[in-house]
Backbone as CSV, one residue per row, in Angstrom:
resi,resn,N_x,N_y,N_z,CA_x,CA_y,CA_z,C_x,C_y,C_z
1,ARG,10.179,-5.558,-9.762,11.276,-4.660,-10.059,12.101,-5.177,-11.223
2,ALA,12.238,-6.470,-11.321,13.045,-7.040,-12.392,12.464,-6.713,-13.761
3,GLN,11.164,-6.450,-13.832,10.502,-6.118,-15.091,10.423,-4.621,-15.316
4,GLY,11.077,-3.846,-14.450,11.096,-2.406,-14.615,9.862,-1.693,-14.103
5,GLU,9.036,-2.377,-13.342,7.816,-1.785,-12.804,8.080,-1.182,-11.426
6,THR,7.243,-0.222,-11.058,7.316,0.360,-9.728,6.775,-0.634,-8.715
7,VAL,7.452,-0.764,-7.595,7.041,-1.684,-6.535,6.662,-0.872,-5.306
8,TRP,5.496,-1.162,-4.750,5.050,-0.506,-3.518,5.396,-1.418,-2.352
9,TYR,5.995,-0.841,-1.322,6.371,-1.603,-0.135,6.117,-0.741,1.089
10,MET,5.463,-1.307,2.073,5.207,-0.580,3.321,5.769,-1.374,4.483
11,ASN,6.386,-0.654,5.402,6.941,-1.282,6.587,6.662,-0.379,7.780
12,ALA,5.905,-0.879,8.738,5.633,-0.116,9.955,6.686,-0.507,10.993
13,LEU,7.519,0.426,11.360,8.626,0.124,12.260,8.171,-0.241,13.666
14,ASN,6.959,0.154,14.037,6.472,-0.142,15.382,5.515,-1.332,15.408
15,GLU,5.592,-2.206,14.387,4.731,-3.385,14.296,5.572,-4.608,13.969
16,GLY,4.981,-5.751,14.213,5.569,-7.000,13.760,4.996,-7.318,12.387
17,HIS,4.346,-8.470,12.266,3.699,-8.849,11.010,2.307,-8.238,10.969
18,GLY,1.981,-7.600,9.864,0.654,-7.015,9.713,0.569,-5.627,10.319
19,TYR,-0.650,-5.093,10.300,-0.912,-3.749,10.805,-2.020,-3.833,11.847
20,ARG,-1.648,-3.932,13.101,-2.627,-4.056,14.183,-3.005,-2.708,14.776
21,LYS,-2.095,-1.761,14.743,-2.360,-0.447,15.334,-3.178,0.397,14.365
22,LYS,-4.171,1.099,14.918,-5.090,1.877,14.085,-4.348,2.865,13.195
23,GLU,-3.371,3.552,13.732,-2.612,4.528,12.942,-2.001,3.872,11.704
24,ASN,-1.424,2.705,11.868,-0.801,2.007,10.744,-1.840,1.458,9.775
25,ARG,-2.968,0.970,10.301,-4.041,0.490,9.418,-4.585,1.623,8.567
26,ASP,-4.744,2.799,9.174,-5.248,3.954,8.427,-4.294,4.327,7.295
27,ILE,-3.005,4.340,7.580,-2.003,4.658,6.554,-2.025,3.599,5.456
28,TYR,-2.113,2.330,5.851,-2.165,1.241,4.884,-3.390,1.366,3.976
29,GLN,-4.547,1.640,4.569,-5.772,1.763,3.775,-5.684,2.927,2.793
30,GLN,-5.091,4.029,3.198,-4.917,5.161,2.288,-3.969,4.790,1.148
31,ALA,-2.931,4.022,1.454,-1.998,3.581,0.415,-2.692,2.654,-0.579
32,VAL,-3.550,1.770,-0.093,-4.297,0.867,-0.976,-5.212,1.666,-1.893
33,ILE,-5.915,2.640,-1.336,-6.804,3.479,-2.145,-6.015,4.213,-3.219
34,LEU,-4.891,4.787,-2.853,-4.055,5.501,-3.817,-3.567,4.564,-4.914
35,PHE,-3.120,3.369,-4.530,-2.653,2.385,-5.503,-3.768,2.021,-6.480
36,LEU,-4.952,1.729,-5.958,-6.068,1.347,-6.824,-6.462,2.480,-7.758
37,ARG,-6.477,3.695,-7.255,-6.794,4.838,-8.115,-5.772,4.976,-9.234
38,GLN,-4.513,4.791,-8.922,-3.467,4.965,-9.928,-3.445,3.837,-10.951
39,HIS,-3.821,2.622,-10.537,-3.643,1.467,-11.414,-4.927,0.879,-11.986
40,LEU,-6.078,1.182,-11.397,-7.309,0.549,-11.866,-8.376,1.512,-12.359
41,VAL,-8.491,2.666,-11.773,-9.561,3.593,-12.129,-9.404,4.023,-13.584
42,GLY,-10.502,3.922,-14.327,-10.486,4.350,-15.713,-10.069,3.287,-16.710
43,ARG,-9.720,2.112,-16.223,-9.348,1.031,-17.145,-10.577,0.224,-17.510
44,ASP,-10.592,-0.300,-18.714,-11.708,-1.146,-19.167,-11.435,-2.597,-18.875
């Protein structure tokens, strides 16, 4: 954030550390895919 970049942050309110519940893991995996598509796909 200090460099003016967008920061992605996820917090599952019904979890402690990590994502153990399937619902939260599914959401996390979709967020990772979206992040990679936005930041890596099409770059050389």
